[in-house]
mmCIF file of C-alpha atoms and ligand atoms in Angstrom:
data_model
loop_
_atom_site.group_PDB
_atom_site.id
_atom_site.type_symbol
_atom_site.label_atom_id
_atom_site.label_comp_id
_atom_site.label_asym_id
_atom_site.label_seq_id
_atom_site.Cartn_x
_atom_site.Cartn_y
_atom_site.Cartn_z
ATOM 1 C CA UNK A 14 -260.185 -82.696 -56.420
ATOM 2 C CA UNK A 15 -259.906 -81.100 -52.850
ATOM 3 C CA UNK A 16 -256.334 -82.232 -52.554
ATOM 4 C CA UNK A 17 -255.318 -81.302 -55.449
ATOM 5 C CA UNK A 18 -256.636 -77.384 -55.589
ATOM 6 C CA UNK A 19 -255.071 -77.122 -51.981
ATOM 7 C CA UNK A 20 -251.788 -78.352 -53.619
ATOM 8 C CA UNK A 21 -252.189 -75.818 -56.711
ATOM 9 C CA UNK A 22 -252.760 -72.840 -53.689
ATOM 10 C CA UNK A 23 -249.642 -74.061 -51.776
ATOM 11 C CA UNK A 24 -247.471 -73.948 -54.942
ATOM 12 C CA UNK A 25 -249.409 -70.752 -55.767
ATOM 13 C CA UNK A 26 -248.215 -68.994 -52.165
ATOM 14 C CA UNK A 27 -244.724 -70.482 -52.873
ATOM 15 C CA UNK A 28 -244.814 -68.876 -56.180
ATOM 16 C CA UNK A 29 -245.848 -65.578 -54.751
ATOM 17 C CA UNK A 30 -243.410 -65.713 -52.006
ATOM 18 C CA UNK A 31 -240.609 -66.848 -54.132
ATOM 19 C CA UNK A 32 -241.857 -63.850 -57.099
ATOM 20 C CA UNK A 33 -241.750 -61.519 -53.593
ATOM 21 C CA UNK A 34 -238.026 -62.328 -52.622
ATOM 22 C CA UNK A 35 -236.853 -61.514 -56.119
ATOM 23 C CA UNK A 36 -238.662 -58.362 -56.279
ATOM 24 C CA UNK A 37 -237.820 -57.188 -52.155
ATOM 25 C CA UNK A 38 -233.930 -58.946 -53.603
ATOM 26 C CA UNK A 39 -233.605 -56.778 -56.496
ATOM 27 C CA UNK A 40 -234.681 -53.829 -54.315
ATOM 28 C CA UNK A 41 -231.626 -54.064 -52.702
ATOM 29 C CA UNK A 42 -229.149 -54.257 -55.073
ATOM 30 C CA UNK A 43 -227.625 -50.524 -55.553
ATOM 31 C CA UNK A 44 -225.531 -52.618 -58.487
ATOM 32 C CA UNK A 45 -229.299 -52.766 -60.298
ATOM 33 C CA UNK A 46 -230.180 -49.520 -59.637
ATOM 34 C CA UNK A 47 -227.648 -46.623 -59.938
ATOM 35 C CA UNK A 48 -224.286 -46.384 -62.057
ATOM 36 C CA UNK A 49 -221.502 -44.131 -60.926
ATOM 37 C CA UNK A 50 -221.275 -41.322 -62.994
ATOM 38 C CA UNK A 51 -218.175 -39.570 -62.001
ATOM 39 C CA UNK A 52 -215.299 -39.539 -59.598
ATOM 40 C CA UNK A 53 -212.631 -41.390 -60.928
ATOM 41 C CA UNK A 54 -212.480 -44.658 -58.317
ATOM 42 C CA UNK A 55 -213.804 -42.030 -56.035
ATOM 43 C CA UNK A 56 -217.570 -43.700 -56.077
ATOM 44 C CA UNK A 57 -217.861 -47.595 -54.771
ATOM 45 C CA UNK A 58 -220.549 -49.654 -54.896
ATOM 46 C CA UNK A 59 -219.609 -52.632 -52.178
ATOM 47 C CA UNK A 60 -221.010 -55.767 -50.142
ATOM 48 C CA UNK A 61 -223.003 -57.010 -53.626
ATOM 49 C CA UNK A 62 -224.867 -53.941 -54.165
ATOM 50 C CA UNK A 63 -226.059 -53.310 -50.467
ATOM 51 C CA UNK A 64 -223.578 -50.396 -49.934
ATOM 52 C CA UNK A 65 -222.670 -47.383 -52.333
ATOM 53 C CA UNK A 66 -220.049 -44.417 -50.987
ATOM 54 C CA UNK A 67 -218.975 -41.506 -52.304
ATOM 55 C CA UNK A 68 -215.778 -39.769 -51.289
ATOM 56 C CA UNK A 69 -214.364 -36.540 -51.648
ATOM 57 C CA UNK A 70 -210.421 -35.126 -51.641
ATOM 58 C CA UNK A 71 -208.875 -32.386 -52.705
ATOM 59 C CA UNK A 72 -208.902 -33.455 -56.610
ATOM 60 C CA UNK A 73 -212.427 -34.256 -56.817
ATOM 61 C CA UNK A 74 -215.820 -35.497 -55.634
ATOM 62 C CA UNK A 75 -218.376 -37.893 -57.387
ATOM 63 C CA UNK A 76 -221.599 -38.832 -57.534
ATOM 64 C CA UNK A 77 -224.227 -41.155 -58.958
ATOM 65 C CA UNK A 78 -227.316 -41.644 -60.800
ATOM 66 C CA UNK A 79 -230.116 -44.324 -60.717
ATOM 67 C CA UNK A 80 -230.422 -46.242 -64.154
ATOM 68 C CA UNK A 81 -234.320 -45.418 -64.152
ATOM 69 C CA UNK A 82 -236.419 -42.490 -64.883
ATOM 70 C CA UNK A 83 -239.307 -42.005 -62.766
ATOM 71 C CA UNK A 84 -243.088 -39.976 -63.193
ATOM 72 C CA UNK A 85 -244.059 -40.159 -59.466
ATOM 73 C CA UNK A 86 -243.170 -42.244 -56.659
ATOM 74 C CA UNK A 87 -242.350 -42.884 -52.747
ATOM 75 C CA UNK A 88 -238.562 -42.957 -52.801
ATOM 76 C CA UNK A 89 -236.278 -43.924 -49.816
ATOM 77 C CA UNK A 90 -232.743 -44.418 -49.114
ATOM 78 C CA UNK A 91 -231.109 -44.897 -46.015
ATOM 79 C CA UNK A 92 -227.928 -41.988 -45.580
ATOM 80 C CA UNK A 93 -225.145 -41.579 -43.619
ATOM 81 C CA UNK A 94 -223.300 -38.598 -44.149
ATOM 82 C CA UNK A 95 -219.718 -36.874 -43.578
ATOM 83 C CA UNK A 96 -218.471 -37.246 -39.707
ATOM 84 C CA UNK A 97 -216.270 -35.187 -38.014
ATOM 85 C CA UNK A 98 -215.113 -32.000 -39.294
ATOM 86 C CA UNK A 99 -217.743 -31.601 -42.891
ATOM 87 C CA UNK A 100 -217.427 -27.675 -43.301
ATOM 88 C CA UNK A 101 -217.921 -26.552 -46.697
ATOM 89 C CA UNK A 102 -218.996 -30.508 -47.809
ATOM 90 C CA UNK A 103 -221.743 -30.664 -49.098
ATOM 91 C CA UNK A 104 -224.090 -34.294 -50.189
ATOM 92 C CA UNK A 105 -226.644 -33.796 -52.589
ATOM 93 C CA UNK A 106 -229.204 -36.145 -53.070
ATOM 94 C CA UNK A 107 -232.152 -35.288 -55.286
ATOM 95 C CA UNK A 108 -234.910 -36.270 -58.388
ATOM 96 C CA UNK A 109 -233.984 -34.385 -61.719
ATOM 97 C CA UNK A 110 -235.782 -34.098 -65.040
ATOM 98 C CA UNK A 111 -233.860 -32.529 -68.070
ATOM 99 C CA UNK A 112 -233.839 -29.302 -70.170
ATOM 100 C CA UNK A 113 -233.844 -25.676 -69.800
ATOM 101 C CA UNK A 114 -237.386 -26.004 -68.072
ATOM 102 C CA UNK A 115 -236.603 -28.613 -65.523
ATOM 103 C CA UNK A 116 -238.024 -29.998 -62.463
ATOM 104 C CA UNK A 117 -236.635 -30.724 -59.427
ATOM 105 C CA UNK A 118 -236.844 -32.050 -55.595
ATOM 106 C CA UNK A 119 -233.591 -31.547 -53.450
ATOM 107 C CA UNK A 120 -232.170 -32.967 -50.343
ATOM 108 C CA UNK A 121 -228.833 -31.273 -49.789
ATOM 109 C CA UNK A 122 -226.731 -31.602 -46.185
ATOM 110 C CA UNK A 123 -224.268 -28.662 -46.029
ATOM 111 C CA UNK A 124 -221.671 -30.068 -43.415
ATOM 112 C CA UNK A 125 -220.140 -28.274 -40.399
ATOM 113 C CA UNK A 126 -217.401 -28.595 -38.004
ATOM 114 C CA UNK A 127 -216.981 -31.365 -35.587
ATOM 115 C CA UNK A 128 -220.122 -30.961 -33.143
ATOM 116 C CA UNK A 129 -221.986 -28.435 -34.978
ATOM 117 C CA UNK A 130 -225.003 -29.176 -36.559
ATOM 118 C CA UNK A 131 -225.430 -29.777 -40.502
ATOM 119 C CA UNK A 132 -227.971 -27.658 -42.439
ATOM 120 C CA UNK A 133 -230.489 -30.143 -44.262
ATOM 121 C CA UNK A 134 -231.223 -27.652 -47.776
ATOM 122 C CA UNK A 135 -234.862 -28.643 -49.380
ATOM 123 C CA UNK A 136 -235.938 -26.983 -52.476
ATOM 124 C CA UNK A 137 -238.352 -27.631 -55.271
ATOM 125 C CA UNK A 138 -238.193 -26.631 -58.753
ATOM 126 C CA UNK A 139 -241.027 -26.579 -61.354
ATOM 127 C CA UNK A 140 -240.090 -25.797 -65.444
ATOM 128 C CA UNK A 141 -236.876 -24.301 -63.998
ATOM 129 C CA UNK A 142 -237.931 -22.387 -61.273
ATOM 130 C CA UNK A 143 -236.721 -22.885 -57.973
ATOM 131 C CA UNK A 144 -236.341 -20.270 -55.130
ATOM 132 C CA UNK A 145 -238.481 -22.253 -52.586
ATOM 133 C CA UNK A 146 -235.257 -23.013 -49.827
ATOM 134 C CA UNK A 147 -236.237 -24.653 -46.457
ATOM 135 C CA UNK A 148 -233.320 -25.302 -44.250
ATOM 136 C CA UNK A 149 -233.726 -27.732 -41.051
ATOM 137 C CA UNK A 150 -231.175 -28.781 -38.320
ATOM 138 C CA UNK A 151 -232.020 -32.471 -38.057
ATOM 139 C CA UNK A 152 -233.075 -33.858 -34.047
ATOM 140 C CA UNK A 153 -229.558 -36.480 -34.332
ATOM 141 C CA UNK A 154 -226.445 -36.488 -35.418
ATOM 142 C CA UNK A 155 -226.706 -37.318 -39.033
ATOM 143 C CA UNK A 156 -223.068 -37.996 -39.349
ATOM 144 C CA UNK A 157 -223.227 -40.567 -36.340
ATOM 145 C CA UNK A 158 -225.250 -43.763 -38.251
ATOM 146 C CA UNK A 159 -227.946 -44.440 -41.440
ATOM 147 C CA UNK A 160 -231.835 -42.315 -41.094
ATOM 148 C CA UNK A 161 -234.051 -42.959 -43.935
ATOM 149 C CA UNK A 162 -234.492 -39.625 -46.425
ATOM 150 C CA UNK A 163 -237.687 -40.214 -48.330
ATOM 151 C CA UNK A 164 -239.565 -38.542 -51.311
ATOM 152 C CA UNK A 165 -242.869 -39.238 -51.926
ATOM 153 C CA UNK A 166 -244.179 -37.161 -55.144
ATOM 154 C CA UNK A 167 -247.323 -37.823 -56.385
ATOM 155 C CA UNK A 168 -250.051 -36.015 -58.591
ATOM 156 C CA UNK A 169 -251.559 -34.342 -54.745
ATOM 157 C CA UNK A 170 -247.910 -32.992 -53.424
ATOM 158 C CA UNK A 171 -244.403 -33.435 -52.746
ATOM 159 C CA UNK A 172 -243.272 -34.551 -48.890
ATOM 160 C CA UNK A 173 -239.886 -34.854 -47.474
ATOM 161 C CA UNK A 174 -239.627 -37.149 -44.944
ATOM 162 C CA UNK A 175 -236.236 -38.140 -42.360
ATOM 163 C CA UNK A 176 -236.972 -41.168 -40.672
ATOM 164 C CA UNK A 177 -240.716 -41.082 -41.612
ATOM 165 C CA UNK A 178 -241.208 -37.900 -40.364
ATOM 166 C CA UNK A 179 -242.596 -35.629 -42.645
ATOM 167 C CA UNK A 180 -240.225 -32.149 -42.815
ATOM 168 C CA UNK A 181 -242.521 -30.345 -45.824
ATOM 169 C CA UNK A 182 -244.788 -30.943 -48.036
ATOM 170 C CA UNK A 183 -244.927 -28.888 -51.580
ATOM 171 C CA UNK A 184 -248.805 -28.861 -52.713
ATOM 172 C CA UNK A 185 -250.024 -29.258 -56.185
ATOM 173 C CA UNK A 186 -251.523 -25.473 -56.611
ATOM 174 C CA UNK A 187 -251.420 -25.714 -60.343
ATOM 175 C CA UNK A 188 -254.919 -24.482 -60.070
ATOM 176 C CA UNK A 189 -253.850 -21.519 -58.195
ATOM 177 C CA UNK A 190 -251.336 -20.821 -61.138
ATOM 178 C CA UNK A 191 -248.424 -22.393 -59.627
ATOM 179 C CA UNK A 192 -246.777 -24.995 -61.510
ATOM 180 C CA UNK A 193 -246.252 -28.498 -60.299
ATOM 181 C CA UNK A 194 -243.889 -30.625 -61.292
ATOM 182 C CA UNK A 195 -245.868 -33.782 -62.760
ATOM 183 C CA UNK A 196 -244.616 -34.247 -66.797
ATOM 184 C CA UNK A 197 -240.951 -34.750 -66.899
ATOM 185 C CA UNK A 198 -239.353 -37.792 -65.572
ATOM 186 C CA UNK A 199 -236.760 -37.597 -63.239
ATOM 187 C CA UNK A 200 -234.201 -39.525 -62.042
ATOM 188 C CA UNK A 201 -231.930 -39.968 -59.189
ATOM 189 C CA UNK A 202 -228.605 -38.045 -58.153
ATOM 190 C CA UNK A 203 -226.414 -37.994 -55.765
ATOM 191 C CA UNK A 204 -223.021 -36.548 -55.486
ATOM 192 C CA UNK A 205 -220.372 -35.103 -52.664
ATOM 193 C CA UNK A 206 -218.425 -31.938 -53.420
ATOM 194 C CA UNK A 207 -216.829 -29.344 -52.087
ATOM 195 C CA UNK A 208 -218.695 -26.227 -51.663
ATOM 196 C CA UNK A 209 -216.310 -23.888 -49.093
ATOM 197 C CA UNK A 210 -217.000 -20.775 -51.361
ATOM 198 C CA UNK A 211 -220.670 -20.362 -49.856
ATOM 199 C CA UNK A 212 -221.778 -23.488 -48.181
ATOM 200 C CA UNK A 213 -220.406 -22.573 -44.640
ATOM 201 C CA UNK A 214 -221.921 -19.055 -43.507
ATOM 202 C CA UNK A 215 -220.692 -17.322 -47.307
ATOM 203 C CA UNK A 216 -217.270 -18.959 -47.024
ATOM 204 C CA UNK A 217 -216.277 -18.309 -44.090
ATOM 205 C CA UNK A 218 -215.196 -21.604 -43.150
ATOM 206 C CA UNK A 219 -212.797 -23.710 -45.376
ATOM 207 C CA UNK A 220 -212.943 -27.399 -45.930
ATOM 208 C CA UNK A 221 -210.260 -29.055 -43.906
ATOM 209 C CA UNK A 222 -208.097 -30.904 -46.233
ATOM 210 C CA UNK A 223 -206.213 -32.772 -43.828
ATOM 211 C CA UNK A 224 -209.517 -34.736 -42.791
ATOM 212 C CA UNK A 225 -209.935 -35.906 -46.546
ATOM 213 C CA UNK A 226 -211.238 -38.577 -47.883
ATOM 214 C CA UNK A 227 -214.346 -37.575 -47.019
ATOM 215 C CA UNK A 228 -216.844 -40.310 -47.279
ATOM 216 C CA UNK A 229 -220.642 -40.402 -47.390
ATOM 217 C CA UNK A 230 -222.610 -43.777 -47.241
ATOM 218 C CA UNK A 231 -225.897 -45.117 -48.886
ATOM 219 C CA UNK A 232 -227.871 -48.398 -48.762
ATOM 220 C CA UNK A 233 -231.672 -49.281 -48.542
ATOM 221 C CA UNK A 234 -232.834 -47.857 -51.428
ATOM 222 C CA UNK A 235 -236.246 -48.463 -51.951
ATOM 223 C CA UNK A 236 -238.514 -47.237 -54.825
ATOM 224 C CA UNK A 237 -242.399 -48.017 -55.073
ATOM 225 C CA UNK A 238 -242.858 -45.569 -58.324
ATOM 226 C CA UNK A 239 -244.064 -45.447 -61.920
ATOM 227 C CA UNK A 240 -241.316 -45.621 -64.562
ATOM 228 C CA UNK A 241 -240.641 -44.213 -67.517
ATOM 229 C CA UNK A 242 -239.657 -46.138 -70.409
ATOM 230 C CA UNK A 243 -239.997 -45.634 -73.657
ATOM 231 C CA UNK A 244 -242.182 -42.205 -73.427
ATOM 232 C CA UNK A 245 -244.431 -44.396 -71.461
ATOM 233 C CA UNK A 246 -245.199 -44.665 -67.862
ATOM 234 C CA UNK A 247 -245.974 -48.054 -65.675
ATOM 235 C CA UNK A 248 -246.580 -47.884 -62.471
ATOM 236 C CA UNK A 249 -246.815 -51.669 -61.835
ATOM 237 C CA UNK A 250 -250.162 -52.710 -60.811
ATOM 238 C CA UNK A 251 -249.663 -56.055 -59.714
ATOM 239 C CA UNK A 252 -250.760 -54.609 -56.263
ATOM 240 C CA UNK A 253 -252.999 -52.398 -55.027
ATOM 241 C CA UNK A 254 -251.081 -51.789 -51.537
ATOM 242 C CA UNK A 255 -248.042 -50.958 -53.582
ATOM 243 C CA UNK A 256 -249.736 -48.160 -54.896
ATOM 244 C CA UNK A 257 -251.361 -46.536 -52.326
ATOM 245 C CA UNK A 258 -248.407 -44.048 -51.952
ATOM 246 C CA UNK A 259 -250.095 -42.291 -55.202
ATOM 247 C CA UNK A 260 -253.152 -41.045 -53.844
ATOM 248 C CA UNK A 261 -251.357 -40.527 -50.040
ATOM 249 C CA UNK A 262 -252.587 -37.602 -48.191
ATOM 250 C CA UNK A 263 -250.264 -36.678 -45.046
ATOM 251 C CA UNK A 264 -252.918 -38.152 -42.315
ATOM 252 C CA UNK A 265 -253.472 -36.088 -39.213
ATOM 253 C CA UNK A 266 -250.844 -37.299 -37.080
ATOM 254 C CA UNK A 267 -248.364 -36.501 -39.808
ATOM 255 C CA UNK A 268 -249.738 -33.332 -40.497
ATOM 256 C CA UNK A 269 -248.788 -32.486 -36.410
ATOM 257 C CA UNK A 270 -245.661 -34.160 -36.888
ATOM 258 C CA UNK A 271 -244.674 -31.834 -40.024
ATOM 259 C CA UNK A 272 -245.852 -28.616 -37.677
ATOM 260 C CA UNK A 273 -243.537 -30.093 -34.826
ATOM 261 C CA UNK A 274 -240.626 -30.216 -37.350
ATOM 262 C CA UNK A 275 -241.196 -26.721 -38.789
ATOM 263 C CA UNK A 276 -241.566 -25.137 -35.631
ATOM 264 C CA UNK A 277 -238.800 -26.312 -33.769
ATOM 265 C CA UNK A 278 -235.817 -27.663 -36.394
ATOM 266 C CA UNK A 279 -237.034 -25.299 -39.440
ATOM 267 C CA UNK A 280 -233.817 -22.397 -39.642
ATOM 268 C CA UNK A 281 -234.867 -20.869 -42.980
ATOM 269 C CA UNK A 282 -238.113 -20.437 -44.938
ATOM 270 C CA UNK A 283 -238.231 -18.322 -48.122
ATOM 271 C CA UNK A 284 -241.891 -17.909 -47.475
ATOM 272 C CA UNK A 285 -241.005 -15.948 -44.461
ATOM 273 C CA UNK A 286 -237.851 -13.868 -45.891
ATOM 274 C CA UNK A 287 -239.391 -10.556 -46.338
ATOM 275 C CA UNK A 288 -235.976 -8.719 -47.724
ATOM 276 C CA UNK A 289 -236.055 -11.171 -50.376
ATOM 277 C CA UNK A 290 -239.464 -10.808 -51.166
ATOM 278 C CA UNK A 291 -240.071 -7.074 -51.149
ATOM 279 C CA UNK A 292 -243.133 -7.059 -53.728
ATOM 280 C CA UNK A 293 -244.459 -9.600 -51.719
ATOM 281 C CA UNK A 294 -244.062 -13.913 -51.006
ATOM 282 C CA UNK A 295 -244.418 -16.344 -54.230
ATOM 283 C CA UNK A 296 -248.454 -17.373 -53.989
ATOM 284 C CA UNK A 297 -247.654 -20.979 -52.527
ATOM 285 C CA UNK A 298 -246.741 -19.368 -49.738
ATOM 286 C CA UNK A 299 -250.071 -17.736 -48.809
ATOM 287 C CA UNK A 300 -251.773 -20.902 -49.947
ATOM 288 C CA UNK A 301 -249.850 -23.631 -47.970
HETATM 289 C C1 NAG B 418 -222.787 -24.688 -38.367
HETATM 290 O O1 NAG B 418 -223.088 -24.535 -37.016
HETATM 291 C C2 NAG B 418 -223.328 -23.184 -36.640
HETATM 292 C C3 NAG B 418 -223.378 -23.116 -35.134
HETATM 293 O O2 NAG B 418 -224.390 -23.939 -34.607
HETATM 294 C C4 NAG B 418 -224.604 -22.738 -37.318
HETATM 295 O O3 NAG B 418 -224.905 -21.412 -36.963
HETATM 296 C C5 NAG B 418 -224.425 -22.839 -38.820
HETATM 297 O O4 NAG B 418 -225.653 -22.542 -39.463
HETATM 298 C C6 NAG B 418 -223.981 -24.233 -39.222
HETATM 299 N N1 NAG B 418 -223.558 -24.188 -40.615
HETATM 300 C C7 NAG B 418 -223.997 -25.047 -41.524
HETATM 301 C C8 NAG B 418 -223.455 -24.912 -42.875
HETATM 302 O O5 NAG B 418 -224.808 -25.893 -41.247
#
């Protein structure tokens, strides 16, 4: 009897570790995961599914979108954006829902000339409404190898995170009257365009076409999230660890590490921009 219950927990661990390799496998496959969605050849998934570009000339950008929906969830993906001369690029990668009363969570990375630093655009929309811009310079060369941009939205708040440091953090004040974005699905996007009409100080700077193709890179895309299928949700509860992300608070050290960030790589805050605000901030930003 001994032996064989010891053999049953060996084959279960193999099991386990075998069911673990196919999920942590499938993980990694941006094949799985996203379809291009425009571009014309432009987008590439390559390497079996480890490594997705996008590219941009002077005929066109592209972009992609994951093949799931998702109601909450830690998101990451490892970029690597533009080098060189990426004035009036820009690379948007961000969670959509759908409809005239959509919600939204935006990474953008306006590029700049060779050297200069790229603008890293946040924003949040809830049932359409967006006006909430933060703008960071980033503390490395974005340009120069892959960092790890990360979402984690859950029913508490929304945090941005480079590298695992948290940038900002969007809190659920529904109660407060301002509303959070927590019933419409969203999925992935990503795309690379050309934005030289405002992206570089109003248009000031043009994109240099003689630097074209311009190529962004993506791999490591990692979602532990609940997804919508069906008009149903599942956040797969095979594991409690796996969930933990949906109660996660920012702990105390990231809380410090968030205040570091805004305080010395934050370059625009609309909760500070008095001449846009003349009759006064939007509540958040008296209650962050
Ligand atoms: C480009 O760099 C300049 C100089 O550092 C900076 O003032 C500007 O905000 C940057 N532009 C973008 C689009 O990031």
């Amino acid at each position: 009897m001994a032996s064989l219950s010891s053999s049953n927990s060996v084959l279960f661990v193999f099991c386990i570790a075998v069911i673990n390799s196919l999920i942590a496998a499938s993980a990694g496959n941006l094949n799985q995961d996203f379809q291009i969605t425009w571009g014309d050849g432009r987008a590439k998934i390559l390497n079996n599914g480890e490594l997705l570009t996008l590219s941009l000339d002077k005929a066109s950008g592209s972009g992609f979108q994951s093949n799931i929906e998702y109601l909450f969830g830690q998101i990451d993906m490892q970029l690597k954006l533009v080098p060189g001369n990426s004035a009036g690029t820009v690379t948007a990668y961000y969670l959509s829902s759908k409809g005239s009363t959509w919600d939204e969570i935006d990474f953008e990375f306006l590029g700049n000339s060779t050297g200069e630093p790229y603008t890293l655009h946040t924003n949040v929309f809830s049932q359409g409404k967006g006006n909430r811009e933060q703008q960071f310079h980033l503390w490395f060369d974005p340009s120069a190898d892959f960092h790890a941009y990360s979402i984690l939205w859950n029913p508490q708040h929304i945090v941005f995170s480079v590298d695992g440091t948290p940038i900002r953090k969007f809190k659920n004040l529904e109660s407060k009257g301002v509303p959070y974005p927590k019933n419409q699905a969203m999925r992935i996007y990503s795309s690379l365009w050309n934005a030289d009409d405002w992206a570089t100080r109003g248009g000031l700077v043009k994109t240099d076409w003689s630097q074209a193709p311009f190529t962004a890179s993506y791999r490591n895309f990692k979602a532990n999230a609940c997804v919508w299928s069906s008009g149903a949700s599942s956040c797969g509860s095979n594991s409690v660890n796996t969930n933990s992300w949906l109660s996660q608070e920012l702990d105390s050290a990231g809380e410090e590490k968030l205040k570091w960030v805004q305080k010395n790589y934050m370059i625009y805050n609309y909760c500070t921009d008095s001449k846009r605000f003349p009759q006064g901030y939007p509540p958040e930003c008296s209650m962050a």
